[in-house]
Coordinates of N, CA and C in Angstrom, one line a residue:
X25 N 112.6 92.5 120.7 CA 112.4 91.8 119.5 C 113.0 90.4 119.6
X26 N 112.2 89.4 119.6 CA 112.6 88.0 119.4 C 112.2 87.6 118.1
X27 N 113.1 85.9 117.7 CA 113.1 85.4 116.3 C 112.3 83.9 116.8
X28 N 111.8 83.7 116.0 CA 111.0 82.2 116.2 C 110.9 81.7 115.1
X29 N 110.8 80.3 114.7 CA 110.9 79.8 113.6 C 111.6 80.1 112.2
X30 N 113.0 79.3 112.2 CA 113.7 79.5 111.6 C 113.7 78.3 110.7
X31 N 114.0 78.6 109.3 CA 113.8 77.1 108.7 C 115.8 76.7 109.0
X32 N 115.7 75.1 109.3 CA 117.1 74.8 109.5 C 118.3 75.2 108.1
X33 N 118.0 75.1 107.1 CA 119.1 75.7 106.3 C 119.4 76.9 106.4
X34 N 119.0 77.8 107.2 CA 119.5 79.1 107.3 C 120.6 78.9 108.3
X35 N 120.1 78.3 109.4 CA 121.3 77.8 110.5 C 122.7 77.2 109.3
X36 N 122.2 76.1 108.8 CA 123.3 75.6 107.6 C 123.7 76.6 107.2
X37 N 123.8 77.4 106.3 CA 123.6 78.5 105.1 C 125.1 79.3 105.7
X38 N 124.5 79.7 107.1 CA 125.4 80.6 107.5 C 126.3 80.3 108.8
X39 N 126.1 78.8 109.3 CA 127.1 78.0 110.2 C 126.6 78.5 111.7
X40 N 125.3 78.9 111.9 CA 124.7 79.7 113.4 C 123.9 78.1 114.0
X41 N 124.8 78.9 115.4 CA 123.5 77.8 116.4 C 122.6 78.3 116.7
X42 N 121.7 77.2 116.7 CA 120.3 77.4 116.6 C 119.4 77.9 118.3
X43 N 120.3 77.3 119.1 CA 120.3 77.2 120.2 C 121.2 78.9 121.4
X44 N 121.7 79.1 120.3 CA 122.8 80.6 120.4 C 122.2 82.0 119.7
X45 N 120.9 81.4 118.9 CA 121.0 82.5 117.5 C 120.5 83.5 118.2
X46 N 120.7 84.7 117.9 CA 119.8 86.3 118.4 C 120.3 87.4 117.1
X47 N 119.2 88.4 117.3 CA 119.5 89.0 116.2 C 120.7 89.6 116.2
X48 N 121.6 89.5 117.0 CA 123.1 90.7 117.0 C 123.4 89.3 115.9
X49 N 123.8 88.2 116.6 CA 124.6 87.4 115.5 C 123.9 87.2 113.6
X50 N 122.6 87.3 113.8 CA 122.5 87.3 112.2 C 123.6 88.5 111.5
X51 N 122.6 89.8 112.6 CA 123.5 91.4 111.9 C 124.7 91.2 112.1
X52 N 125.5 90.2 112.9 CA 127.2 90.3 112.4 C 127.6 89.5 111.6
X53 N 126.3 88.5 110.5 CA 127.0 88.0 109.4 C 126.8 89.1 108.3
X54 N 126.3 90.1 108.3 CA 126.1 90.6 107.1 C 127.2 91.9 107.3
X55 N 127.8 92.1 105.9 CA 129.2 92.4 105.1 C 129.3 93.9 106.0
X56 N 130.6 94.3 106.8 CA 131.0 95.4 107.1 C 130.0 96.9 106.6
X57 N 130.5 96.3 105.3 CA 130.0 97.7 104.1 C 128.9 97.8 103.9
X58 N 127.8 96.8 104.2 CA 126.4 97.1 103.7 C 125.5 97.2 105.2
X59 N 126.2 97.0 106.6 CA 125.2 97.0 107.9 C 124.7 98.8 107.9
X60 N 125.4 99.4 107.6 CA 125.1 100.8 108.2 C 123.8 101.0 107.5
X61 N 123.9 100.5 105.9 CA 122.8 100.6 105.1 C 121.6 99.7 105.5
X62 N 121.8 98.5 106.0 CA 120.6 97.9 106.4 C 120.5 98.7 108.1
X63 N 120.9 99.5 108.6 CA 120.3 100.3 109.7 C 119.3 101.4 109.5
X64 N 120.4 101.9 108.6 CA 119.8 103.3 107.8 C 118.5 103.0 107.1
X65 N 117.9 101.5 106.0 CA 116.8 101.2 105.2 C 115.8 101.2 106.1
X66 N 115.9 100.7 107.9 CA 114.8 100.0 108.5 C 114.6 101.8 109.2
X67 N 115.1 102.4 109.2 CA 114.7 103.7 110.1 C 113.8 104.4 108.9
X68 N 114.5 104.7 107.7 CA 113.9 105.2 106.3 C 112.3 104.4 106.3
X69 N 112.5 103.1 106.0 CA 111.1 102.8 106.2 C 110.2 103.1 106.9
X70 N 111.0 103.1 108.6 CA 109.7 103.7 110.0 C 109.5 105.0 109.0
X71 N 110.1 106.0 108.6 CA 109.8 107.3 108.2 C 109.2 107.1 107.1
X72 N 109.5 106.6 106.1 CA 108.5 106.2 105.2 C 106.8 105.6 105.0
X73 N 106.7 105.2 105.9 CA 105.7 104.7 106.3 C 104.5 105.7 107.1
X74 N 105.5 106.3 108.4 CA 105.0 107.2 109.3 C 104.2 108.6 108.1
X75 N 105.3 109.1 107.4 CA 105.1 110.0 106.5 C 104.3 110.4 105.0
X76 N 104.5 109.1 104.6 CA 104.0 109.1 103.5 C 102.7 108.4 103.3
X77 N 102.9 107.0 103.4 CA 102.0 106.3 103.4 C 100.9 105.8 104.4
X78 N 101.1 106.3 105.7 CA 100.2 105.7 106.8 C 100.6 104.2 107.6
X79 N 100.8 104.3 108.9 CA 101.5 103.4 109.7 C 100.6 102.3 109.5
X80 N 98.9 102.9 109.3 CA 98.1 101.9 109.4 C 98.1 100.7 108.5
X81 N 98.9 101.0 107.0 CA 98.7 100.4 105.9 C 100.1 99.5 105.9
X82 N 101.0 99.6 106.7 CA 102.3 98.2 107.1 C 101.5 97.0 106.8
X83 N 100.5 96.7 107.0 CA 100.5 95.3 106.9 C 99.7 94.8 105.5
X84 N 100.3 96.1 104.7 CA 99.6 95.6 103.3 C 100.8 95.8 102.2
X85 N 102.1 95.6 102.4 CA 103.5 96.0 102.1 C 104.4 94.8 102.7
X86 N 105.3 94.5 101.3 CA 106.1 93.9 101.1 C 107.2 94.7 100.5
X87 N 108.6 94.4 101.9 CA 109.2 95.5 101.9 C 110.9 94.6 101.5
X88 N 111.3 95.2 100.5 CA 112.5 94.5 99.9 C 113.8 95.0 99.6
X89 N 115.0 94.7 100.1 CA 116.0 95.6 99.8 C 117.3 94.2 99.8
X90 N 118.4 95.1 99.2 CA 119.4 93.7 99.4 C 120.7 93.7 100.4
X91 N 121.5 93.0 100.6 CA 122.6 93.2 101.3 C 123.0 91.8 101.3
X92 N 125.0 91.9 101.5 CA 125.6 90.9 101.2 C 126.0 90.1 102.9
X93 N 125.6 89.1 102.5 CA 125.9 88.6 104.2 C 126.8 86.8 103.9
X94 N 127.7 86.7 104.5 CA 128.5 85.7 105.4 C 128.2 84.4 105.0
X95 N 128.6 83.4 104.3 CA 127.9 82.1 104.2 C 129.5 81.4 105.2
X96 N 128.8 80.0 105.3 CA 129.5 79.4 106.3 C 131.2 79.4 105.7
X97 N 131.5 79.6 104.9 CA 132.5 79.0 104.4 C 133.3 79.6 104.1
X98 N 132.9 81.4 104.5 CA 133.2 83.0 105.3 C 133.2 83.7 103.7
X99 N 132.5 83.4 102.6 CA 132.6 84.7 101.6 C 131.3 84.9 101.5
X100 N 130.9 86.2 100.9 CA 129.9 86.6 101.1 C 128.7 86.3 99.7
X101 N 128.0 86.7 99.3 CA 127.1 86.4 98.6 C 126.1 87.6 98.6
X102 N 125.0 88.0 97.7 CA 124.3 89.2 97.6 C 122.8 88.7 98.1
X103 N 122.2 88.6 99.2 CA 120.6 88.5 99.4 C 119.7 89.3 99.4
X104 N 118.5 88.8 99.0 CA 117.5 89.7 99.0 C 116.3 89.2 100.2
X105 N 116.8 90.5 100.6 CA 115.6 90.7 102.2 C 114.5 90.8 101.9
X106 N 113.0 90.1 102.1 CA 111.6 90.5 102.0 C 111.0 90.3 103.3
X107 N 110.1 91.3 103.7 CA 109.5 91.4 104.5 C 108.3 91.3 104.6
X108 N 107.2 90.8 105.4 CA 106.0 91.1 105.4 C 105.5 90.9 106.8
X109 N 105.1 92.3 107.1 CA 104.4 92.4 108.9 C 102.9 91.9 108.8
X110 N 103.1 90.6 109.6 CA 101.7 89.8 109.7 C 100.4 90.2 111.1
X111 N 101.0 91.1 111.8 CA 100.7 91.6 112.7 C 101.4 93.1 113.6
X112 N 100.4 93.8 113.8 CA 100.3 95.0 114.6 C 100.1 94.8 116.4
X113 N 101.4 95.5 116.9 CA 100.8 95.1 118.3 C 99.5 96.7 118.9
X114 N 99.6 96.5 120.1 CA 97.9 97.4 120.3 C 98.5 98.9 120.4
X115 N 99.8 99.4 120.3 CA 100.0 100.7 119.8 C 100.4 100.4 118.9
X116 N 100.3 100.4 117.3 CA 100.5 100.5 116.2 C 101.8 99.9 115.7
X117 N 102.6 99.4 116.9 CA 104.3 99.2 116.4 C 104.0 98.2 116.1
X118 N 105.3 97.6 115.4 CA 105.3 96.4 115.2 C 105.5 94.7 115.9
X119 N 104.4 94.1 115.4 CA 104.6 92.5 116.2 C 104.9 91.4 115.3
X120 N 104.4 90.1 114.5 CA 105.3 89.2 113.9 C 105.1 89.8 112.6
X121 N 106.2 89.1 111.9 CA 107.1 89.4 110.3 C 107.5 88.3 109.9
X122 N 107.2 88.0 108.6 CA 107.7 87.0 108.0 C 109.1 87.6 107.2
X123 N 110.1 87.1 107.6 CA 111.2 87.4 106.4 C 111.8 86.5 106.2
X124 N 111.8 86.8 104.7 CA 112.8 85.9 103.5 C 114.0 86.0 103.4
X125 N 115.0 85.2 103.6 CA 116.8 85.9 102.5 C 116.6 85.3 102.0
X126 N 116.9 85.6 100.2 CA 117.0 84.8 99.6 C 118.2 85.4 98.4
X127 N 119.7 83.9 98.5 CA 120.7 84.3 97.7 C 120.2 84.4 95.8
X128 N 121.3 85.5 95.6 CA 120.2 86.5 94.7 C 121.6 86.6 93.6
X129 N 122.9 85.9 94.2 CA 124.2 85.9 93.7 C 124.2 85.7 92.1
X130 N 123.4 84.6 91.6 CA 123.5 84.1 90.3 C 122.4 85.4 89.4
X131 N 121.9 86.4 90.0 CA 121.3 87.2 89.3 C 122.3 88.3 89.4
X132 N 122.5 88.7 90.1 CA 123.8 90.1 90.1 C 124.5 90.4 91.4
X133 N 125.8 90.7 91.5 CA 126.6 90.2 93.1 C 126.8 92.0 93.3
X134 N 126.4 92.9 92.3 CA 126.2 94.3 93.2 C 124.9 94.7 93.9
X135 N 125.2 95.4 94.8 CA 124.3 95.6 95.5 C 123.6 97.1 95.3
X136 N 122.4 97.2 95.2 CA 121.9 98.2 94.4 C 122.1 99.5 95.5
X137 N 121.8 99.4 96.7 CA 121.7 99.9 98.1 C 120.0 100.8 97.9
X138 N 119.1 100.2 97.3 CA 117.8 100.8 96.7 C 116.7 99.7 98.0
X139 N 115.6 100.7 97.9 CA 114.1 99.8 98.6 C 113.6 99.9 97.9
X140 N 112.5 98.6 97.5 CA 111.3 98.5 97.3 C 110.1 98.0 97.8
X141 N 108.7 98.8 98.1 CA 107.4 98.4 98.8 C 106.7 98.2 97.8
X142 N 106.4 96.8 97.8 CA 105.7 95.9 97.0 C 104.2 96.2 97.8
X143 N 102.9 96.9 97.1 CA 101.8 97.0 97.6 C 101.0 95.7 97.3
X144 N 100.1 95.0 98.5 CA 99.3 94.4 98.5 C 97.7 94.9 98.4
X145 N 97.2 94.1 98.5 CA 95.3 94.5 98.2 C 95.1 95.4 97.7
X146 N 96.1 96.0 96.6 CA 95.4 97.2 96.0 C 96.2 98.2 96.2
X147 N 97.1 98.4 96.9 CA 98.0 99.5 97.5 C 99.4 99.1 96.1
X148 N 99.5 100.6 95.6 CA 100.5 101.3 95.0 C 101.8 100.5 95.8
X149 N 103.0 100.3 94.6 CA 104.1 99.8 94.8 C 105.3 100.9 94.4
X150 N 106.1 101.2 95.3 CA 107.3 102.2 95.3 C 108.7 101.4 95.4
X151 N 108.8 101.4 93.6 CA 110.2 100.6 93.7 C 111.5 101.7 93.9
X152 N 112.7 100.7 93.8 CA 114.1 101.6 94.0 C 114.1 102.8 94.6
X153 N 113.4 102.8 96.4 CA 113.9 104.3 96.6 C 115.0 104.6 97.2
X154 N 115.3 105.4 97.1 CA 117.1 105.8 98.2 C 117.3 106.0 99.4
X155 N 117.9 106.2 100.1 CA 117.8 106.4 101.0 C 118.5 107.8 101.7
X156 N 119.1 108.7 100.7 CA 119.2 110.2 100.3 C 118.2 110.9 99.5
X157 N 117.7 112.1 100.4 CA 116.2 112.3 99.9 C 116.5 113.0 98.7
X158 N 117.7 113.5 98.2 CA 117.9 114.2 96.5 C 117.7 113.5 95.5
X159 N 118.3 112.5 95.4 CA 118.0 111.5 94.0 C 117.0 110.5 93.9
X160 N 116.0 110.2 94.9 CA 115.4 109.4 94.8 C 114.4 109.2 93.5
X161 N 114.7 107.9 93.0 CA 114.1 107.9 92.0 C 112.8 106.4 92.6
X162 N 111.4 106.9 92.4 CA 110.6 106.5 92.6 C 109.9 105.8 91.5
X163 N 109.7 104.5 91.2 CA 108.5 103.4 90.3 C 107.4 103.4 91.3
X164 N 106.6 103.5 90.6 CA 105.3 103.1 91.5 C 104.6 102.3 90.5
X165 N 104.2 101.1 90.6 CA 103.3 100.7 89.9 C 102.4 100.2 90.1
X166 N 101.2 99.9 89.2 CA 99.6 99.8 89.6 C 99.4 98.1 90.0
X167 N 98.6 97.8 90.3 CA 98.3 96.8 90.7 C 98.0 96.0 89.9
X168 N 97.3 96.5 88.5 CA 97.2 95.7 86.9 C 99.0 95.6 86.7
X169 N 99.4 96.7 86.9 CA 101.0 96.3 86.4 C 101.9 95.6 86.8
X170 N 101.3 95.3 88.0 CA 102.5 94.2 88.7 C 102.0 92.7 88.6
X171 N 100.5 92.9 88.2 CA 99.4 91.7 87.8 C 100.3 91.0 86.2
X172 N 100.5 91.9 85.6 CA 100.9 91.7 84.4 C 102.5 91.6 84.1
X173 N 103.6 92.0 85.4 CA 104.7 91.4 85.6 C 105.0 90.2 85.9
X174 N 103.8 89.8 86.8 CA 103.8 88.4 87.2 C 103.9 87.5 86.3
X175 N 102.5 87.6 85.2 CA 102.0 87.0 84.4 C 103.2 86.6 83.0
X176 N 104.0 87.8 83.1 CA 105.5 88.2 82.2 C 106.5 86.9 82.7
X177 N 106.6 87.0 83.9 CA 107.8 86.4 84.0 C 107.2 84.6 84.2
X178 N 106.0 84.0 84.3 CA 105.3 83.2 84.4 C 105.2 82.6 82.5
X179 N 106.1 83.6 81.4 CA 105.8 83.1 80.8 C 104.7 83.1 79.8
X180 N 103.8 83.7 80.4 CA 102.9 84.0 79.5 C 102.7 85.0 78.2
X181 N 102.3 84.7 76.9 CA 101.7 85.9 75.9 C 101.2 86.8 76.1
X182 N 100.8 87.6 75.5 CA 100.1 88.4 75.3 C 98.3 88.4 75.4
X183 N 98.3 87.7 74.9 CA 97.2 87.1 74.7 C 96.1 86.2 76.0
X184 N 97.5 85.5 76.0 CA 97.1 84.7 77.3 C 97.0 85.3 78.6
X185 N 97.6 86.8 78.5 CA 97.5 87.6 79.5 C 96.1 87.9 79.8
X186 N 96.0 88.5 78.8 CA 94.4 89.1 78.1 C 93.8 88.5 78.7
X187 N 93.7 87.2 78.4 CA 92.8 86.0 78.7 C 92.2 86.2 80.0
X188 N 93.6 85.8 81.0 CA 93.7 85.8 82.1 C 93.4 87.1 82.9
X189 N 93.5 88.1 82.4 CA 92.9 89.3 83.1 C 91.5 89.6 83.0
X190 N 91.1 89.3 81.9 CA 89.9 89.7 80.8 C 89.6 90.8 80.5
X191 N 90.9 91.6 79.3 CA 91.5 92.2 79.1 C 91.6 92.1 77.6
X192 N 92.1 93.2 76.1 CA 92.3 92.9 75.3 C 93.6 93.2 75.3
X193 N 93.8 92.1 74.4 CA 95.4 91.7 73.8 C 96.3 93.1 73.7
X194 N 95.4 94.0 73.2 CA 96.4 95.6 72.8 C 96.2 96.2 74.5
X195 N 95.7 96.3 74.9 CA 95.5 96.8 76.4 C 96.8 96.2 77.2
X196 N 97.0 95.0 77.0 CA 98.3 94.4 77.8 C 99.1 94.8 76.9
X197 N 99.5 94.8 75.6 CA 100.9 95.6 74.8 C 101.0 96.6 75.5
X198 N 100.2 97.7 75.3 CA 100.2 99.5 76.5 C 100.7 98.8 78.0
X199 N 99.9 98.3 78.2 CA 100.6 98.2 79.6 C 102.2 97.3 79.3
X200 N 102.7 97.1 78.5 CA 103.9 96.4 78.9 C 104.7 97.1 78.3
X201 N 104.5 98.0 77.3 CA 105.3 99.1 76.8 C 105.5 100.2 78.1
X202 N 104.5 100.5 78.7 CA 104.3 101.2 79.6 C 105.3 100.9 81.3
X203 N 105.3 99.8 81.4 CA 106.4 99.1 82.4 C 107.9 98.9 82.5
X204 N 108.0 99.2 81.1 CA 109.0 99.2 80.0 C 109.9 100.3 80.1
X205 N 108.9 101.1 79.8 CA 109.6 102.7 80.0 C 109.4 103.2 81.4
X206 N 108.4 103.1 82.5 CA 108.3 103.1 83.3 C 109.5 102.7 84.4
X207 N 110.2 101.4 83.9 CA 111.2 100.9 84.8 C 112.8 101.2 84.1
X208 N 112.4 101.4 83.4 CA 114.0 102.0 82.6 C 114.6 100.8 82.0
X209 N 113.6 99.8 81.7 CA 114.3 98.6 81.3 C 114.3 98.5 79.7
X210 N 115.3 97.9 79.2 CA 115.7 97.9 77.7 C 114.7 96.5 77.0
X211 N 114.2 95.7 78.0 CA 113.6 94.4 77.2 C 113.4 94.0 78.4
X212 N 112.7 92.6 78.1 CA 111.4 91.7 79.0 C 112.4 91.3 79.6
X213 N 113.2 90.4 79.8 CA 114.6 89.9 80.1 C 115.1 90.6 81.4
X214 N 115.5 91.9 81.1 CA 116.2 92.6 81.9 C 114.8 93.4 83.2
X215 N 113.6 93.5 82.6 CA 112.7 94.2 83.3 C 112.3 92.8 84.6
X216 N 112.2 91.8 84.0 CA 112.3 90.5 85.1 C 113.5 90.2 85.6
X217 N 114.7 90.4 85.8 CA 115.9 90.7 86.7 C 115.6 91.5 87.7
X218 N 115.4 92.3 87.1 CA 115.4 93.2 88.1 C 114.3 93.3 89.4
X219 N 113.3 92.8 88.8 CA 111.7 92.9 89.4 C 112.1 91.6 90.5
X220 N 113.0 91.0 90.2 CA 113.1 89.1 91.1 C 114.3 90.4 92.0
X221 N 115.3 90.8 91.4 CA 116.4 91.6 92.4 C 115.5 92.4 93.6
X222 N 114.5 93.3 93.0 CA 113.8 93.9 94.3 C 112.8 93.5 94.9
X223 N 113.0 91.8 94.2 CA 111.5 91.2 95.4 C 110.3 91.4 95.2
X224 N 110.0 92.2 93.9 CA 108.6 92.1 93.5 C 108.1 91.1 92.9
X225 N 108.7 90.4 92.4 CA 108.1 88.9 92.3 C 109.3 87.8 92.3

């Protein structure tokens, strides 16, 4: 596994040469207490993927989870990992990935220790899973519904949803009542926290 193109503030961000960087040194800026979990999320996924979903369908998944890593200045901060595999090598494993960190501190400094697979082109999205197979609590939502989270946290009415989907005004109330209870969230507010925390939008 090699890294290629790194934008320069991450080198800033976290005080790494750029000329030294490999992946052991990113994984030894992130916090004691959260690496076993970011070991544990990327094997869950291979199994997740392999089992559930189909190895074939990786590259239609955006895959998101958080962990606290090291800024230059040595405290730590809460990021949110996103992933997206832009390519398959010619046995099915994996070849390039775009990943995001992005500091997530000014939205909330706990760490949920939860995944979420953000589905592309049509493919079902499985938020907050665990990574102990007892309690997993599973969101999946539809492709209109994450159409219509976007459009939420963009600010838009009800109406203007409508608009934009071409859709009636009461059809998007149902669906946002519906996302509502669906995510366990108390109000629009808190359902977009959370949605930006696990990288769905």
């Amino acid at each position: 596994m090699s890294i290629s193109n790194i934008s320069p503030s991450f080198y800033e961000m976290h005080d790494l040469n750029p000329e030294l960087l490999s992946i052991n040194n990113i994984l030894g800026g992130i916090h004691p207490e959260d690496i076993d979990f970011v070991v544990k999320a990327e094997t869950f996924l291979a199994h997740f993927f392999s089992e559930k979903i189909g190895r074939e369908k990786l590259l239609s998944y955006k895959i998101s989870y958080s962990y606290r890593a090291r800024l230059k200045d040595g405290n730590y901060v809460l990021m949110n990992h996103q992933a997206l595999m832009l390519t398959m090598d010619d046995q099915g494993g994996y070849g390039k990935s775009l990943n995001i960190n992005t500091c997530i501190d000014h939205l909330s400094n706990l760490n949920t220790y939860k995944i979420s697979l953000i589905g592309l082109n049509g493919e079902p999205s499985f938020m907050n899973l665990s990574l102990d197979g007892g309690t997993r609590s599973v969101i999946e939502f539809s492709k209109r519904e994450i159409d219509i989270i976007k459009l939420i946290s963009n600010g838009l009415s009800n109406q203007e949803i409508a608009d934009t989907l071409f859709i009636s005004a009461l059809t998007v109330k149902k669906h946002r009542n519906n996302i509502l209870t669906k995510s366990d969230s108390k109000n629009t507010a808190q359902l977009i926290k959370n949605c930006v925390v696990q990288g769905l939008i």
